[in-house]
Coordinates of N, CA and C and ligand atoms in Angstrom, one line a residue:
M1487 N 81.6 77.3 159.6 CA 82.6 78.3 159.7 C 83.0 78.6 158.2
P1488 N 83.1 80.0 157.7 CA 83.4 80.2 156.5 C 84.8 79.7 156.0
A1489 N 85.0 79.4 154.8 CA 86.6 78.9 154.4 C 87.5 80.2 154.6
P1490 N 88.5 79.9 155.0 CA 89.5 81.1 155.2 C 89.9 81.6 153.6
P1491 N 90.3 82.6 153.4 CA 90.6 83.1 152.1 C 91.7 82.3 151.6
R1492 N 91.7 82.1 150.4 CA 92.8 81.2 149.7 C 94.0 82.3 149.4
E1493 N 95.1 81.8 149.7 CA 96.4 82.5 149.5 C 96.3 82.9 147.9
T1494 N 96.5 84.3 147.7 CA 96.4 84.6 146.3 C 97.9 84.7 145.8
S1495 N 97.8 84.0 144.7 CA 99.4 83.8 144.0 C 99.6 85.1 143.1
T1496 N 100.8 85.5 143.1 CA 101.2 86.7 142.2 C 102.3 86.4 141.3
R1497 N 102.6 86.9 140.2 CA 103.7 86.9 139.3 C 104.0 88.3 138.7
S1498 N 105.1 88.3 138.2 CA 105.5 89.7 137.6 C 105.8 89.5 136.1
E1499 N 105.4 90.5 135.4 CA 105.7 90.6 133.9 C 106.4 91.9 133.5
H1500 N 107.3 91.8 132.4 CA 107.8 93.0 132.0 C 107.5 93.3 130.5
S1501 N 107.0 94.4 130.1 CA 106.6 94.7 128.8 C 107.5 95.9 128.5
A1502 N 107.3 96.3 127.1 CA 107.9 97.5 126.6 C 107.0 98.2 125.7
G1503 N 107.1 99.5 125.4 CA 106.3 100.1 124.5 C 106.8 101.4 124.1
G1504 N 106.1 102.3 123.2 CA 106.6 103.4 122.7 C 105.4 104.5 122.7
V1505 N 106.0 105.8 122.8 CA 105.4 106.9 122.3 C 105.9 107.2 121.1
V1506 N 104.9 107.0 120.0 CA 105.4 107.1 118.6 C 105.0 108.3 118.0
L1507 N 106.0 109.3 117.6 CA 105.5 110.5 117.0 C 105.7 110.8 115.6
R1508 N 104.8 111.6 115.1 CA 105.3 112.2 113.6 C 105.0 113.6 113.6
E1509 N 105.5 114.3 112.6 CA 105.1 115.7 112.3 C 103.8 115.9 111.5
G1510 N 102.7 116.2 112.0 CA 101.7 116.5 111.2 C 101.5 118.1 110.8
D1511 N 100.4 118.3 110.0 CA 100.4 119.7 109.5 C 100.2 120.6 110.6
D1512 N 99.7 120.2 111.7 CA 99.3 121.1 112.8 C 100.3 120.9 114.1
G1513 N 101.5 120.3 113.8 CA 102.3 119.9 114.8 C 102.6 118.5 115.1
T1514 N 103.1 118.1 116.4 CA 103.5 116.8 116.6 C 102.3 115.9 116.9
E1515 N 102.3 114.7 116.5 CA 101.2 113.8 116.6 C 101.6 112.5 117.3
V1516 N 100.7 111.9 118.0 CA 101.2 110.7 118.7 C 100.2 109.4 118.3
A1517 N 100.5 108.2 118.2 CA 99.9 107.0 117.7 C 99.3 106.4 118.9
L1518 N 98.0 106.3 119.0 CA 97.3 105.6 120.2 C 96.5 104.4 119.6
A1519 N 96.4 103.4 120.4 CA 95.8 102.2 119.9 C 94.5 102.0 120.9
A1520 N 93.4 101.5 120.4 CA 92.2 101.3 121.0 C 91.9 99.9 121.1
R1521 N 91.6 99.4 122.4 CA 91.3 97.9 122.7 C 89.9 98.1 123.3
R1522 N 89.1 97.0 123.1 CA 87.9 96.8 123.7 C 88.1 96.2 125.0
T1523 N 87.8 96.7 126.2 CA 88.1 96.1 127.6 C 86.9 95.1 127.8
R1524 N 87.2 94.3 128.7 CA 86.2 93.2 129.2 C 84.8 93.7 129.5
R1525 N 84.9 95.0 129.8 CA 83.5 95.7 130.1 C 82.8 96.1 128.9
G1526 N 83.5 96.0 127.8 CA 83.0 96.6 126.4 C 83.3 98.0 126.1
D1527 N 84.0 98.7 127.1 CA 84.4 100.1 126.6 C 85.7 100.1 125.7
L1528 N 85.9 101.2 125.1 CA 87.1 101.3 124.3 C 88.2 102.1 125.2
A1529 N 89.2 101.4 125.3 CA 90.4 102.0 126.0 C 91.6 102.4 125.1
W1530 N 92.0 103.8 125.2 CA 92.9 104.2 124.3 C 94.2 104.1 125.0
G1531 N 95.3 103.5 124.4 CA 96.4 103.4 125.1 C 97.7 103.4 124.2
L1532 N 98.9 103.4 124.8 CA 100.2 103.2 124.0 C 100.5 101.9 123.7
P1533 N 101.0 101.7 122.5 CA 101.3 100.3 122.1 C 102.4 99.8 123.1
K1534 N 102.1 98.4 123.4 CA 103.1 97.9 124.3 C 102.8 96.3 124.4
G1535 N 103.7 95.6 124.9 CA 103.5 94.2 124.9 C 104.9 93.5 125.6
L1536 N 104.7 92.3 126.0 CA 105.7 91.6 126.7 C 107.1 91.4 126.0
V1537 N 108.3 91.7 126.9 CA 109.5 91.4 126.3 C 109.7 89.8 126.3
E1538 N 110.0 89.4 125.0 CA 110.2 87.9 124.8 C 111.5 87.5 125.3
P1539 N 111.6 86.3 125.8 CA 113.1 85.7 126.0 C 114.0 86.0 125.1
G1540 N 115.2 86.5 125.5 CA 116.3 86.8 124.4 C 116.2 88.2 123.9
E1541 N 115.1 88.8 124.2 CA 114.9 90.2 123.7 C 115.3 91.2 124.6
G1542 N 115.7 92.4 124.2 CA 115.9 93.6 125.1 C 114.5 94.4 125.0
P1543 N 114.4 95.4 126.0 CA 113.2 96.1 126.0 C 113.2 97.1 124.6
E1544 N 114.3 97.5 124.0 CA 114.4 98.4 123.0 C 113.7 97.5 121.8
E1545 N 114.4 96.2 121.6 CA 113.8 95.4 120.5 C 112.3 95.1 120.6
A1546 N 111.9 94.7 122.0 CA 110.5 94.5 122.2 C 109.5 95.5 121.9
A1547 N 109.9 96.9 122.3 CA 109.2 98.1 122.0 C 109.0 98.2 120.5
T1548 N 110.0 98.1 119.7 CA 110.1 98.4 118.3 C 109.2 97.2 117.6
R1549 N 109.2 96.0 118.1 CA 108.4 94.9 117.5 C 106.8 95.3 117.9
E1550 N 106.6 95.4 119.1 CA 105.3 95.6 119.6 C 104.5 96.8 118.7
V1551 N 105.3 97.9 118.7 CA 104.9 98.9 118.0 C 104.6 98.6 116.5
R1552 N 105.4 97.7 115.8 CA 105.1 97.5 114.4 C 103.9 96.3 114.5
E1553 N 103.8 95.5 115.4 CA 102.8 94.4 115.3 C 101.4 95.1 115.7
E1554 N 101.5 96.0 116.7 CA 100.1 96.5 117.3 C 99.6 97.6 116.3
T1555 N 100.5 98.6 115.8 CA 100.0 99.7 115.2 C 100.3 99.7 113.5
G1556 N 101.1 98.7 113.2 CA 101.5 98.7 111.7 C 102.5 99.8 111.3
L1557 N 103.2 100.4 112.2 CA 104.2 101.5 112.1 C 105.5 100.9 112.4
E1558 N 106.4 101.4 111.3 CA 107.9 101.1 111.6 C 108.3 102.4 112.4
A1559 N 109.1 102.2 113.5 CA 109.4 103.3 114.3 C 111.0 103.1 114.9
L1560 N 111.8 104.3 114.9 CA 113.0 104.3 115.4 C 113.0 105.0 116.9
I1561 N 113.8 104.4 117.8 CA 113.9 104.9 119.2 C 114.7 106.1 119.2
R1562 N 114.1 107.3 119.8 CA 114.9 108.2 120.1 C 115.6 108.5 121.4
S1563 N 114.7 108.1 122.5 CA 115.2 108.2 124.0 C 114.4 107.4 124.9
P1564 N 114.9 106.9 126.0 CA 114.2 106.4 126.9 C 113.3 107.2 127.7
L1565 N 112.0 106.8 128.1 CA 111.0 107.6 128.9 C 110.7 107.0 130.4
G1566 N 111.4 106.0 130.7 CA 111.2 105.5 132.0 C 110.2 104.4 132.1
D1567 N 110.1 103.9 133.2 CA 109.0 102.7 133.5 C 107.8 103.2 134.0
I1568 N 106.6 102.4 133.9 CA 105.5 102.6 134.7 C 105.1 101.2 135.3
S1569 N 104.4 101.0 136.3 CA 103.9 99.6 136.8 C 102.5 99.6 137.2
Y1570 N 101.9 98.5 137.1 CA 100.5 98.4 137.6 C 100.1 97.0 137.8
W1571 N 99.0 96.7 138.5 CA 98.6 95.4 139.0 C 97.4 95.1 138.0
Y1572 N 97.2 93.9 137.7 CA 95.9 93.3 137.2 C 95.8 91.9 137.6
V1573 N 94.5 91.5 137.6 CA 94.2 90.0 138.0 C 93.9 89.2 136.8
W1574 N 94.5 88.1 136.6 CA 94.2 87.3 135.5 C 94.0 85.9 136.0
D1575 N 92.8 85.2 135.8 CA 92.5 83.9 136.2 C 92.9 83.6 137.7
G1576 N 92.5 84.7 138.5 CA 92.7 84.6 139.9 C 94.2 84.7 140.4
V1577 N 95.2 85.2 139.5 CA 96.5 85.5 139.7 C 96.6 87.0 139.7
R1578 N 97.4 87.6 140.9 CA 97.6 89.1 140.6 C 98.9 89.2 140.0
V1579 N 98.8 90.1 139.0 CA 100.2 90.3 138.1 C 100.6 91.7 138.2
R1580 N 101.8 91.9 138.5 CA 102.4 93.1 138.7 C 103.1 93.2 137.2
K1581 N 102.7 94.3 136.4 CA 103.3 94.5 135.1 C 104.1 95.7 135.3
R1582 N 105.4 95.7 134.8 CA 106.3 96.8 134.6 C 106.4 97.1 133.1
V1583 N 106.4 98.3 132.6 CA 106.3 98.6 131.3 C 107.4 99.7 131.0
T1584 N 108.5 99.4 130.2 CA 109.6 100.3 129.9 C 109.1 101.1 128.5
F1585 N 109.1 102.4 128.6 CA 108.8 103.1 127.4 C 109.9 103.8 126.8
F1586 N 109.7 104.1 125.4 CA 110.5 104.9 124.8 C 109.8 105.8 123.7
L1587 N 110.7 106.9 123.7 CA 110.2 108.0 122.7 C 110.7 107.5 121.4
M1588 N 109.7 107.4 120.4 CA 110.2 106.9 119.1 C 109.5 107.7 118.0
D1589 N 110.3 107.7 116.9 CA 109.8 108.4 115.7 C 109.4 107.4 114.6
A1590 N 108.1 107.7 114.0 CA 107.6 106.9 113.0 C 108.5 107.0 111.7
V1591 N 108.9 106.0 111.1 CA 109.7 106.1 109.8 C 108.9 105.5 108.7
G1592 N 108.0 104.6 109.0 CA 107.3 104.0 107.8 C 106.1 103.3 108.3
G1593 N 105.6 102.6 107.4 CA 104.3 101.7 107.8 C 103.1 102.5 107.7
D1594 N 101.9 101.9 108.1 CA 100.7 102.7 108.2 C 99.8 102.2 109.2
V1595 N 99.1 102.9 109.9 CA 98.1 102.6 111.1 C 97.0 101.7 110.5
S1596 N 96.8 101.7 109.2 CA 95.6 100.9 108.6 C 96.1 99.4 108.6
K1597 N 97.5 99.2 108.9 CA 97.9 97.8 108.9 C 97.9 97.3 110.3
H1598 N 97.1 97.8 111.2 CA 97.3 97.5 112.6 C 96.8 96.0 112.8
D1599 N 97.2 95.6 114.1 CA 96.9 94.2 114.6 C 95.2 94.1 114.6
D1600 N 94.7 92.9 114.5 CA 93.3 92.7 114.8 C 92.9 92.9 116.2
E1601 N 93.9 92.7 117.2 CA 93.7 92.8 118.7 C 93.3 94.2 118.9
M1602 N 93.6 95.2 117.8 CA 93.3 96.5 118.2 C 92.1 96.9 117.5
E1603 N 91.2 97.6 118.1 CA 89.8 97.9 117.5 C 90.1 99.1 116.4
E1604 N 91.1 99.9 117.0 CA 91.5 101.2 116.1 C 92.7 101.7 116.4
V1605 N 93.4 102.3 115.6 CA 94.8 102.9 115.7 C 94.7 104.3 115.0
R1606 N 95.0 105.4 115.8 CA 94.7 106.7 115.2 C 96.0 107.6 115.7
W1607 N 96.2 108.5 114.9 CA 97.1 109.6 115.2 C 96.3 110.8 115.8
F1608 N 96.7 111.3 116.9 CA 96.1 112.5 117.5 C 97.2 113.4 117.9
P1609 N 96.9 114.8 117.8 CA 97.7 115.8 118.1 C 98.2 115.5 119.5
L1610 N 99.4 115.7 119.9 CA 100.0 115.2 121.1 C 99.1 115.6 122.3
R1611 N 98.7 117.0 122.5 CA 97.8 117.5 123.6 C 96.6 116.7 123.8
E1612 N 95.9 116.3 122.5 CA 94.7 115.6 122.5 C 95.1 114.1 123.0
G1613 N 96.1 113.6 122.5 CA 96.4 112.2 122.8 C 96.6 112.1 124.5
L1614 N 97.1 113.3 125.1 CA 97.3 113.3 126.5 C 95.8 113.1 127.1
R1615 N 95.0 113.7 126.6 CA 93.4 113.8 127.2 C 92.8 112.5 127.0
R1616 N 93.2 111.9 125.7 CA 92.3 110.6 125.4 C 92.9 109.4 125.8
A1617 N 94.3 109.3 126.3 CA 94.8 108.1 126.9 C 93.9 107.8 128.1
S1618 N 93.6 106.5 128.2 CA 92.6 106.0 129.2 C 93.4 105.7 130.7
Y1619 N 94.7 105.5 130.6 CA 95.3 105.0 131.9 C 96.1 106.2 132.4
T1620 N 95.9 106.4 133.7 CA 96.7 107.7 134.4 C 98.2 107.5 134.2
S1621 N 98.8 106.3 134.2 CA 100.2 106.0 134.2 C 100.6 106.3 132.7
E1622 N 99.9 106.1 131.7 CA 100.3 106.3 130.2 C 100.2 108.0 130.1
R1623 N 99.2 108.5 130.6 CA 99.0 110.0 130.7 C 100.4 110.6 131.1
D1624 N 101.0 110.0 132.1 CA 102.2 110.5 132.7 C 103.3 110.3 131.9
V1625 N 103.3 109.3 131.1 CA 104.5 109.0 130.1 C 104.4 109.9 129.0
L1626 N 103.0 110.3 128.6 CA 102.9 111.3 127.5 C 103.4 112.6 127.8
R1627 N 103.0 113.0 129.2 CA 103.4 114.3 129.8 C 105.0 114.4 129.8
R1628 N 105.6 113.2 130.1 CA 107.1 113.3 130.0 C 107.6 113.3 128.6
A1629 N 106.9 112.7 127.8 CA 107.3 113.0 126.3 C 107.2 114.3 126.0
A1630 N 105.9 115.0 126.1 CA 105.8 116.4 125.8 C 106.8 117.2 126.5
E1631 N 107.2 117.0 127.7 CA 108.1 118.0 128.4 C 109.5 117.7 127.8
S1632 N 109.9 116.5 127.3 CA 111.2 116.4 126.8 C 111.3 117.0 125.3
L1633 N 110.2 117.1 124.7 CA 110.2 117.9 123.5 C 110.0 119.3 123.5
G1634 N 109.7 119.8 124.9 CA 109.5 121.2 125.2 C 108.0 121.7 124.7
A1635 N 107.3 120.8 124.4 CA 105.8 121.1 124.0 C 104.9 121.4 125.1
Ligands
LIG2663 P1 100.3 91.8 126.5 O1 100.8 91.3 127.8 O2 100.6 91.0 125.4 O3 100.7 93.3 126.3 P2 97.6 92.0 127.9 O4 96.4 92.4 127.2 O5 97.7 90.7 128.6 O6 98.6 91.9 126.7 P3 97.9 94.5 129.2 O7 97.7 95.3 128.0 O8 98.9 94.9 130.2 O9 98.5 93.0 128.8 O10 96.5 94.4 130.0 C1 96.1 93.6 131.1 C2 95.2 94.4 132.0 O11 95.9 95.6 132.5 C3 93.9 94.8 131.3 O12 92.9 94.7 132.1 C4 94.1 96.2 131.0 O13 92.9 97.0 130.9 C5 95.1 96.6 132.1 N1 96.0 97.9 131.7 C6 96.8 98.0 130.6 N2 97.4 99.0 130.5 C7 97.4 99.5 131.8 C8 97.9 100.8 132.6 N3 98.9 101.6 132.0 N4 97.5 101.0 133.8 C9 96.6 100.1 134.4 N5 96.0 99.0 133.9 C10 96.4 98.8 132.5

């Protein structure tokens, strides 16, 4: 008789991240970060990471943006949460990510984290097409709407 399926354990995580903007020569631009997926593809996404104990989501978003992209950015307004599931080491993880609209005020994308393959500025409309995850494209759409773009 086949072994019964093992009970899958689950846990939840809370991250925070930013839609970081700057004014370029041809309009508003957004910073996207590319990571190599386990399959070897390049996934373009918004900078984000875990809210550490003792931190608020605003602080975590500002820190993760600095660490992942090399940019100093200030929060303009909240953009709401997204959530998704992924599996890590046989554990199903439900991740909630709180996003903020942010303005770049310093730093440089050339100082990005080694974890990121590349960090680039895209015109907002192009960023919307290039972002790899549906939920992050929704966040970018909300950002564009809030700017009236
Ligand atoms: P950290 O928790 O420090 O930010 P991490 O790599 O563990 O880093 P995620 O970036 O959430 O955390 O990645 C975990 C998994 O979820 C990866 O397989 C990634 O491809 C996937 N993932 C990342 N962002 C999204 C998203 N917006 N929608 C769906 N899946 C995503």
